[in-house]
mmCIF file of C-alpha atoms and ligand atoms in Angstrom:
data_model
loop_
_atom_site.group_PDB
_atom_site.id
_atom_site.type_symbol
_atom_site.label_atom_id
_atom_site.label_comp_id
_atom_site.label_asym_id
_atom_site.label_seq_id
_atom_site.Cartn_x
_atom_site.Cartn_y
_atom_site.Cartn_z
ATOM 1 C CA UNK A 1 16.681 60.829 -19.570
ATOM 2 C CA UNK A 2 13.742 58.848 -20.849
ATOM 3 C CA UNK A 3 10.372 58.059 -19.376
ATOM 4 C CA UNK A 4 9.618 54.949 -17.313
ATOM 5 C CA UNK A 5 6.386 52.997 -17.966
ATOM 6 C CA UNK A 6 6.179 50.440 -15.066
ATOM 7 C CA UNK A 7 3.575 47.684 -15.305
ATOM 8 C CA UNK A 8 2.264 45.947 -12.180
ATOM 9 C CA UNK A 9 -0.777 44.243 -10.662
ATOM 10 C CA UNK A 10 -2.244 43.147 -7.359
ATOM 11 C CA UNK A 11 -2.851 39.620 -8.598
ATOM 12 C CA UNK A 12 -0.942 37.348 -10.945
ATOM 13 C CA UNK A 13 -1.657 36.228 -14.592
ATOM 14 C CA UNK A 14 -3.671 39.353 -15.384
ATOM 15 C CA UNK A 15 -1.547 40.392 -18.460
ATOM 16 C CA UNK A 16 1.331 42.483 -17.217
ATOM 17 C CA UNK A 17 3.917 40.807 -19.505
ATOM 18 C CA UNK A 18 1.530 40.839 -22.548
ATOM 19 C CA UNK A 19 1.098 44.559 -21.928
ATOM 20 C CA UNK A 20 4.822 45.203 -21.265
ATOM 21 C CA UNK A 21 6.029 43.440 -24.407
ATOM 22 C CA UNK A 22 3.224 45.168 -26.393
ATOM 23 C CA UNK A 23 3.956 48.754 -25.162
ATOM 24 C CA UNK A 24 7.779 48.282 -25.549
ATOM 25 C CA UNK A 25 7.389 47.022 -29.200
ATOM 26 C CA UNK A 26 4.882 49.752 -29.928
ATOM 27 C CA UNK A 27 7.152 52.488 -28.635
ATOM 28 C CA UNK A 28 10.040 51.005 -30.645
ATOM 29 C CA UNK A 29 7.886 50.923 -33.821
ATOM 30 C CA UNK A 30 7.258 54.649 -33.202
ATOM 31 C CA UNK A 31 10.919 55.298 -33.463
ATOM 32 C CA UNK A 32 11.586 55.558 -29.696
ATOM 33 C CA UNK A 33 14.839 54.051 -28.385
ATOM 34 C CA UNK A 34 13.145 51.594 -25.943
ATOM 35 C CA UNK A 35 14.431 49.067 -23.363
ATOM 36 C CA UNK A 36 12.086 46.317 -21.960
ATOM 37 C CA UNK A 37 13.281 45.254 -18.438
ATOM 38 C CA UNK A 38 11.656 42.078 -17.355
ATOM 39 C CA UNK A 39 11.944 42.400 -13.554
ATOM 40 C CA UNK A 40 9.466 39.815 -12.690
ATOM 41 C CA UNK A 41 12.057 37.194 -11.499
ATOM 42 C CA UNK A 42 10.950 33.609 -11.719
ATOM 43 C CA UNK A 43 7.672 34.573 -13.477
ATOM 44 C CA UNK A 44 9.892 35.935 -16.325
ATOM 45 C CA UNK A 45 8.014 35.571 -19.622
ATOM 46 C CA UNK A 46 8.811 38.423 -21.828
ATOM 47 C CA UNK A 47 11.974 36.585 -23.095
ATOM 48 C CA UNK A 48 9.812 33.628 -24.167
ATOM 49 C CA UNK A 49 7.188 35.878 -25.894
ATOM 50 C CA UNK A 50 10.058 37.607 -27.874
ATOM 51 C CA UNK A 51 11.699 34.217 -28.686
ATOM 52 C CA UNK A 52 14.791 35.226 -26.822
ATOM 53 C CA UNK A 53 14.897 32.855 -23.865
ATOM 54 C CA UNK A 54 17.987 30.983 -25.205
ATOM 55 C CA UNK A 55 19.796 34.230 -26.017
ATOM 56 C CA UNK A 56 19.764 35.723 -22.553
ATOM 57 C CA UNK A 57 23.057 34.999 -20.646
ATOM 58 C CA UNK A 58 23.699 38.131 -18.718
ATOM 59 C CA UNK A 59 21.230 39.795 -16.424
ATOM 60 C CA UNK A 60 21.128 42.925 -14.063
ATOM 61 C CA UNK A 61 22.755 40.806 -11.227
ATOM 62 C CA UNK A 62 25.842 40.443 -13.353
ATOM 63 C CA UNK A 63 25.998 44.244 -13.895
ATOM 64 C CA UNK A 64 25.527 44.913 -10.231
ATOM 65 C CA UNK A 65 28.360 42.613 -9.453
ATOM 66 C CA UNK A 66 30.532 44.345 -12.019
ATOM 67 C CA UNK A 67 30.840 41.095 -14.129
ATOM 68 C CA UNK A 68 29.282 42.715 -17.138
ATOM 69 C CA UNK A 69 28.881 46.229 -18.680
ATOM 70 C CA UNK A 70 25.311 47.330 -18.783
ATOM 71 C CA UNK A 71 25.289 47.515 -22.608
ATOM 72 C CA UNK A 72 26.350 43.853 -22.812
ATOM 73 C CA UNK A 73 23.243 42.867 -20.689
ATOM 74 C CA UNK A 74 20.784 44.724 -22.961
ATOM 75 C CA UNK A 75 20.073 42.466 -25.896
ATOM 76 C CA UNK A 76 18.762 43.963 -29.231
ATOM 77 C CA UNK A 77 15.406 42.391 -30.168
ATOM 78 C CA UNK A 78 15.772 41.347 -33.802
ATOM 79 C CA UNK A 79 12.001 41.779 -34.645
ATOM 80 C CA UNK A 80 11.783 45.357 -33.355
ATOM 81 C CA UNK A 81 14.388 47.849 -34.453
ATOM 82 C CA UNK A 82 15.268 50.273 -31.545
ATOM 83 C CA UNK A 83 14.165 47.770 -28.898
ATOM 84 C CA UNK A 84 16.551 46.322 -26.327
ATOM 85 C CA UNK A 85 15.689 43.657 -23.806
ATOM 86 C CA UNK A 86 17.060 43.188 -20.359
ATOM 87 C CA UNK A 87 16.314 41.014 -17.392
ATOM 88 C CA UNK A 88 16.622 41.244 -13.663
ATOM 89 C CA UNK A 89 17.868 38.092 -12.121
ATOM 90 C CA UNK A 90 15.741 34.995 -12.129
ATOM 91 C CA UNK A 91 16.689 33.867 -8.586
ATOM 92 C CA UNK A 92 18.841 36.493 -6.904
ATOM 93 C CA UNK A 93 17.329 39.401 -5.080
ATOM 94 C CA UNK A 94 19.164 42.527 -6.126
ATOM 95 C CA UNK A 95 19.567 44.888 -3.275
ATOM 96 C CA UNK A 96 17.191 47.974 -3.743
ATOM 97 C CA UNK A 97 20.038 50.526 -3.384
ATOM 98 C CA UNK A 98 22.079 48.836 -6.160
ATOM 99 C CA UNK A 99 19.134 48.237 -8.357
ATOM 100 C CA UNK A 100 18.357 51.967 -8.373
ATOM 101 C CA UNK A 101 21.703 52.793 -10.016
ATOM 102 C CA UNK A 102 21.118 49.947 -12.588
ATOM 103 C CA UNK A 103 17.681 51.493 -13.364
ATOM 104 C CA UNK A 104 19.247 55.027 -13.686
ATOM 105 C CA UNK A 105 21.900 53.598 -16.092
ATOM 106 C CA UNK A 106 19.193 51.821 -18.249
ATOM 107 C CA UNK A 107 17.084 54.982 -18.136
ATOM 108 C CA UNK A 108 19.943 57.107 -19.636
ATOM 109 C CA UNK A 109 20.271 54.570 -22.568
ATOM 110 C CA UNK A 110 16.797 55.095 -23.953
ATOM 111 C CA UNK A 111 13.732 57.314 -24.510
ATOM 112 C CA UNK A 112 11.298 54.732 -22.894
ATOM 113 C CA UNK A 113 12.176 52.155 -20.286
ATOM 114 C CA UNK A 114 9.338 49.693 -19.894
ATOM 115 C CA UNK A 115 9.418 47.658 -16.679
ATOM 116 C CA UNK A 116 7.555 44.463 -16.200
ATOM 117 C CA UNK A 117 7.309 44.370 -12.347
ATOM 118 C CA UNK A 118 6.639 41.407 -10.140
ATOM 119 C CA UNK A 119 2.929 41.029 -9.034
ATOM 120 C CA UNK A 120 2.433 43.014 -5.899
ATOM 121 C CA UNK A 121 5.342 45.544 -6.428
ATOM 122 C CA UNK A 122 4.963 49.105 -7.602
ATOM 123 C CA UNK A 123 8.695 50.069 -7.294
ATOM 124 C CA UNK A 124 12.118 48.458 -7.427
ATOM 125 C CA UNK A 125 14.015 51.060 -5.433
ATOM 126 C CA UNK A 126 13.072 54.118 -3.526
ATOM 127 C CA UNK A 127 12.049 56.902 -5.782
ATOM 128 C CA UNK A 128 12.327 54.753 -8.942
ATOM 129 C CA UNK A 129 9.389 56.417 -10.497
ATOM 130 C CA UNK A 130 9.352 60.177 -10.832
ATOM 131 C CA UNK A 131 7.075 62.899 -12.062
ATOM 132 C CA UNK A 132 6.212 62.167 -15.833
ATOM 133 C CA UNK A 133 6.655 58.397 -15.384
ATOM 134 C CA UNK A 134 3.762 56.108 -15.509
ATOM 135 C CA UNK A 135 2.727 53.235 -13.212
ATOM 136 C CA UNK A 136 0.079 51.079 -14.966
ATOM 137 C CA UNK A 137 -1.806 48.666 -12.828
ATOM 138 C CA UNK A 138 -3.270 45.868 -14.873
ATOM 139 C CA UNK A 139 -6.584 44.335 -13.518
ATOM 140 C CA UNK A 140 -9.127 41.915 -14.758
ATOM 141 C CA UNK A 141 -12.674 43.228 -14.262
ATOM 142 C CA UNK A 142 -13.618 41.043 -11.444
ATOM 143 C CA UNK A 143 -13.956 41.492 -7.600
ATOM 144 C CA UNK A 144 -10.843 39.574 -6.569
ATOM 145 C CA UNK A 145 -8.538 41.313 -9.108
ATOM 146 C CA UNK A 146 -9.951 44.727 -8.208
ATOM 147 C CA UNK A 147 -9.652 44.136 -4.460
ATOM 148 C CA UNK A 148 -5.871 43.142 -4.726
ATOM 149 C CA UNK A 149 -5.394 46.367 -6.867
ATOM 150 C CA UNK A 150 -7.015 48.316 -4.203
ATOM 151 C CA UNK A 151 -4.542 46.849 -1.617
ATOM 152 C CA UNK A 152 -1.581 47.589 -3.818
ATOM 153 C CA UNK A 153 -2.728 51.228 -4.383
ATOM 154 C CA UNK A 154 -2.519 51.780 -0.584
ATOM 155 C CA UNK A 155 1.314 51.472 -1.167
ATOM 156 C CA UNK A 156 1.519 53.168 -4.652
ATOM 157 C CA UNK A 157 -0.786 56.014 -3.475
ATOM 158 C CA UNK A 158 2.143 58.410 -2.812
ATOM 159 C CA UNK A 159 4.135 57.565 -5.897
ATOM 160 C CA UNK A 160 5.283 60.638 -7.846
ATOM 161 C CA UNK A 161 4.402 58.935 -11.102
ATOM 162 C CA UNK A 162 0.913 58.997 -12.639
ATOM 163 C CA UNK A 163 -0.873 55.952 -11.479
ATOM 164 C CA UNK A 164 -3.537 54.495 -13.957
ATOM 165 C CA UNK A 165 -5.480 51.341 -14.513
ATOM 166 C CA UNK A 166 -5.561 49.077 -17.492
ATOM 167 C CA UNK A 167 -8.501 46.675 -17.606
ATOM 168 C CA UNK A 168 -7.638 43.505 -19.400
ATOM 169 C CA UNK A 169 -9.690 40.552 -20.664
ATOM 170 C CA UNK A 170 -12.969 42.221 -20.651
ATOM 171 C CA UNK A 171 -15.912 40.471 -22.249
ATOM 172 C CA UNK A 172 -19.080 42.161 -23.422
ATOM 173 C CA UNK A 173 -21.259 39.041 -22.718
ATOM 174 C CA UNK A 174 -20.037 38.771 -19.127
ATOM 175 C CA UNK A 175 -20.860 42.555 -18.657
ATOM 176 C CA UNK A 176 -24.359 41.986 -19.973
ATOM 177 C CA UNK A 177 -24.676 39.080 -17.643
ATOM 178 C CA UNK A 178 -23.673 41.239 -14.673
ATOM 179 C CA UNK A 179 -20.575 38.992 -13.861
ATOM 180 C CA UNK A 180 -17.982 41.587 -14.925
ATOM 181 C CA UNK A 181 -17.482 45.093 -13.573
ATOM 182 C CA UNK A 182 -17.814 47.915 -15.991
ATOM 183 C CA UNK A 183 -14.924 50.305 -16.871
ATOM 184 C CA UNK A 184 -16.733 53.090 -14.984
ATOM 185 C CA UNK A 185 -17.197 50.884 -11.905
ATOM 186 C CA UNK A 186 -13.443 49.959 -11.863
ATOM 187 C CA UNK A 187 -12.491 53.583 -12.214
ATOM 188 C CA UNK A 188 -14.880 54.561 -9.377
ATOM 189 C CA UNK A 189 -13.657 51.797 -6.991
ATOM 190 C CA UNK A 190 -9.951 52.356 -7.641
ATOM 191 C CA UNK A 191 -10.330 56.168 -7.874
ATOM 192 C CA UNK A 192 -7.668 56.163 -10.738
ATOM 193 C CA UNK A 193 -8.153 56.786 -14.519
ATOM 194 C CA UNK A 194 -8.752 53.734 -16.516
ATOM 195 C CA UNK A 195 -6.482 54.407 -19.573
ATOM 196 C CA UNK A 196 -7.564 51.329 -21.581
ATOM 197 C CA UNK A 197 -9.893 48.404 -21.695
ATOM 198 C CA UNK A 198 -8.448 45.555 -23.563
ATOM 199 C CA UNK A 199 -10.945 42.849 -24.676
ATOM 200 C CA UNK A 200 -10.365 39.144 -24.362
ATOM 201 C CA UNK A 201 -8.678 38.149 -27.678
ATOM 202 C CA UNK A 202 -7.560 34.643 -28.669
ATOM 203 C CA UNK A 203 -5.313 36.251 -31.390
ATOM 204 C CA UNK A 204 -3.062 37.504 -28.542
ATOM 205 C CA UNK A 205 -1.746 34.078 -27.717
ATOM 206 C CA UNK A 206 -1.441 33.338 -31.350
ATOM 207 C CA UNK A 207 0.704 36.292 -31.917
ATOM 208 C CA UNK A 208 2.792 35.560 -28.785
ATOM 209 C CA UNK A 209 3.283 31.911 -30.055
ATOM 210 C CA UNK A 210 4.915 33.508 -33.104
ATOM 211 C CA UNK A 211 7.294 35.713 -31.225
ATOM 212 C CA UNK A 212 5.212 38.770 -31.952
ATOM 213 C CA UNK A 213 4.035 41.416 -29.453
ATOM 214 C CA UNK A 214 0.193 41.561 -28.770
ATOM 215 C CA UNK A 215 0.193 44.992 -30.591
ATOM 216 C CA UNK A 216 0.705 42.989 -33.777
ATOM 217 C CA UNK A 217 -2.347 40.730 -33.131
ATOM 218 C CA UNK A 218 -5.150 40.826 -35.603
ATOM 219 C CA UNK A 219 -8.146 40.627 -33.283
ATOM 220 C CA UNK A 220 -10.179 43.146 -31.284
ATOM 221 C CA UNK A 221 -7.487 43.924 -28.703
ATOM 222 C CA UNK A 222 -5.361 45.648 -31.396
ATOM 223 C CA UNK A 223 -7.315 48.889 -31.359
ATOM 224 C CA UNK A 224 -7.114 49.421 -27.566
ATOM 225 C CA UNK A 225 -3.388 48.494 -27.459
ATOM 226 C CA UNK A 226 -2.630 50.837 -30.227
ATOM 227 C CA UNK A 227 -4.599 53.756 -28.680
ATOM 228 C CA UNK A 228 -2.940 53.130 -25.231
ATOM 229 C CA UNK A 229 0.562 53.100 -26.859
ATOM 230 C CA UNK A 230 -0.218 56.395 -28.541
ATOM 231 C CA UNK A 231 -1.576 57.979 -25.589
ATOM 232 C CA UNK A 232 1.419 57.135 -23.485
ATOM 233 C CA UNK A 233 3.773 58.314 -26.267
ATOM 234 C CA UNK A 234 2.197 61.627 -26.313
ATOM 235 C CA UNK A 235 3.879 62.169 -22.951
ATOM 236 C CA UNK A 236 7.372 61.265 -24.080
HETATM 237 N N1 LIG B 1 -6.574 40.240 -23.581
HETATM 238 C C1 LIG B 1 -6.254 39.043 -23.576
HETATM 239 N N2 LIG B 1 -6.865 38.101 -24.248
HETATM 240 C C2 LIG B 1 -6.567 36.708 -24.238
HETATM 241 N N3 LIG B 1 -5.451 36.351 -23.743
HETATM 242 C C3 LIG B 1 -4.741 37.173 -22.977
HETATM 243 C C4 LIG B 1 -5.012 38.590 -22.840
HETATM 244 N N4 LIG B 1 -4.079 39.136 -22.164
HETATM 245 C C5 LIG B 1 -3.166 38.259 -21.752
HETATM 246 N N5 LIG B 1 -3.589 37.043 -22.234
HETATM 247 C C6 LIG B 1 -2.917 35.759 -22.019
HETATM 248 O O1 LIG B 1 -2.953 35.471 -20.647
HETATM 249 C C7 LIG B 1 -1.780 34.841 -20.330
HETATM 250 C C8 LIG B 1 -1.157 35.559 -18.980
HETATM 251 O O2 LIG B 1 -0.703 36.744 -19.363
HETATM 252 P P1 LIG B 1 0.709 37.410 -18.933
HETATM 253 O O3 LIG B 1 1.664 36.365 -18.844
HETATM 254 O O4 LIG B 1 0.928 38.615 -19.605
HETATM 255 O O5 LIG B 1 0.143 37.622 -17.388
HETATM 256 P P2 LIG B 1 1.144 38.197 -16.196
HETATM 257 O O6 LIG B 1 0.235 39.229 -15.404
HETATM 258 O O7 LIG B 1 2.379 38.752 -16.735
HETATM 259 O O8 LIG B 1 1.322 36.906 -15.354
HETATM 260 P P3 LIG B 1 2.464 36.678 -14.216
HETATM 261 O O9 LIG B 1 1.786 37.347 -12.924
HETATM 262 O O10 LIG B 1 2.692 35.209 -14.068
HETATM 263 O O11 LIG B 1 3.701 37.405 -14.461
HETATM 264 C C9 LIG B 1 -0.785 34.812 -21.439
HETATM 265 O O12 LIG B 1 -0.926 33.566 -22.068
HETATM 266 C C10 LIG B 1 -1.442 35.786 -22.397
HETATM 267 O O13 LIG B 1 -1.231 35.593 -23.726
HETATM 268 MG MG1 LIG B 2 4.377 38.226 -16.265
#
C-alpha cells in the first residue's frame, strides 16, 4: 500500500494542480510507481498540463459503474516513466462510499497516490487519509487565502494524516512592502508547519505550456519544488 499526498486549498486558483502535477512527476522521476488522480471535477486541469486532455476517455465513474477496469482508467503519462494519470468524473458526483473503494484500489497499484482535490475539500471519503499520508494545503501569502485555509482547517483538524502548508507565489518585493505575509506569520496563524515556500515564477507557465511539470521549470521555483518532493519522498 502506497502513501497518499492530497493537495487542497481554501480558495481557488492558488496552485493546487501545478503542485499536484509537479509532485507526481517528481516522485516518478525518483523511481516511485506513482498515480496522479485529478479529483477536481469541472476545474480539472492536470490533463491539460500533461497534454492528455484528448487521451482521457474513461474516468473513475466508469469504474464505479463497472463499465471499466480500474487499470484501463489509469493512463500512462508518456513523458514520465512510472507515472499513471486518472480522473474523477468531470460532472457526476461519485457517492462517497463507492469512491473510497476506488481510492483503495488505486492506492494498491502504486507507491504514491497524488490527489488533486477540489477547492474546499480535504477528503473524498470518510477516512481516506490515514497516518503516514499527507494533506497539503496550498495558500497564497495574503489575508484572504489564509483566512479560507483557516476555515478549511476547522474541518481537516482531526484528519489522521499530517496536515501541512505550502505557500505559493511568494514575492520578496511584496514582503518588503508589507503587502505579503511572511512564511513565519503564515505558520503562526495556521498553526501548521509550512513545508515549502514557492516563489512567483513565470517559467512555471512556460513549462506547463510545453506539457512539462513545474518541477522541470528553469526558474527560481525549481529549488523549492525539488526540496519539497524530496522531503515528502523521505516518508515513503
Ligand atoms: N509559483 C507560481 N508562479 C507563477 N505561476 C504560477 C505559480 N503557481 C501556479 N501558477 C500558475 O497559476 C495558475 C493557476 O494554478 P493552478 O491551476 O495550479 O491553480 P489551482 O489551485 O489548481 O486552481 P483551481 O482552483 O481552479 O483548480 C496556472 O496558470 C499556473 O501555471
Ligand atoms: Mg486545479
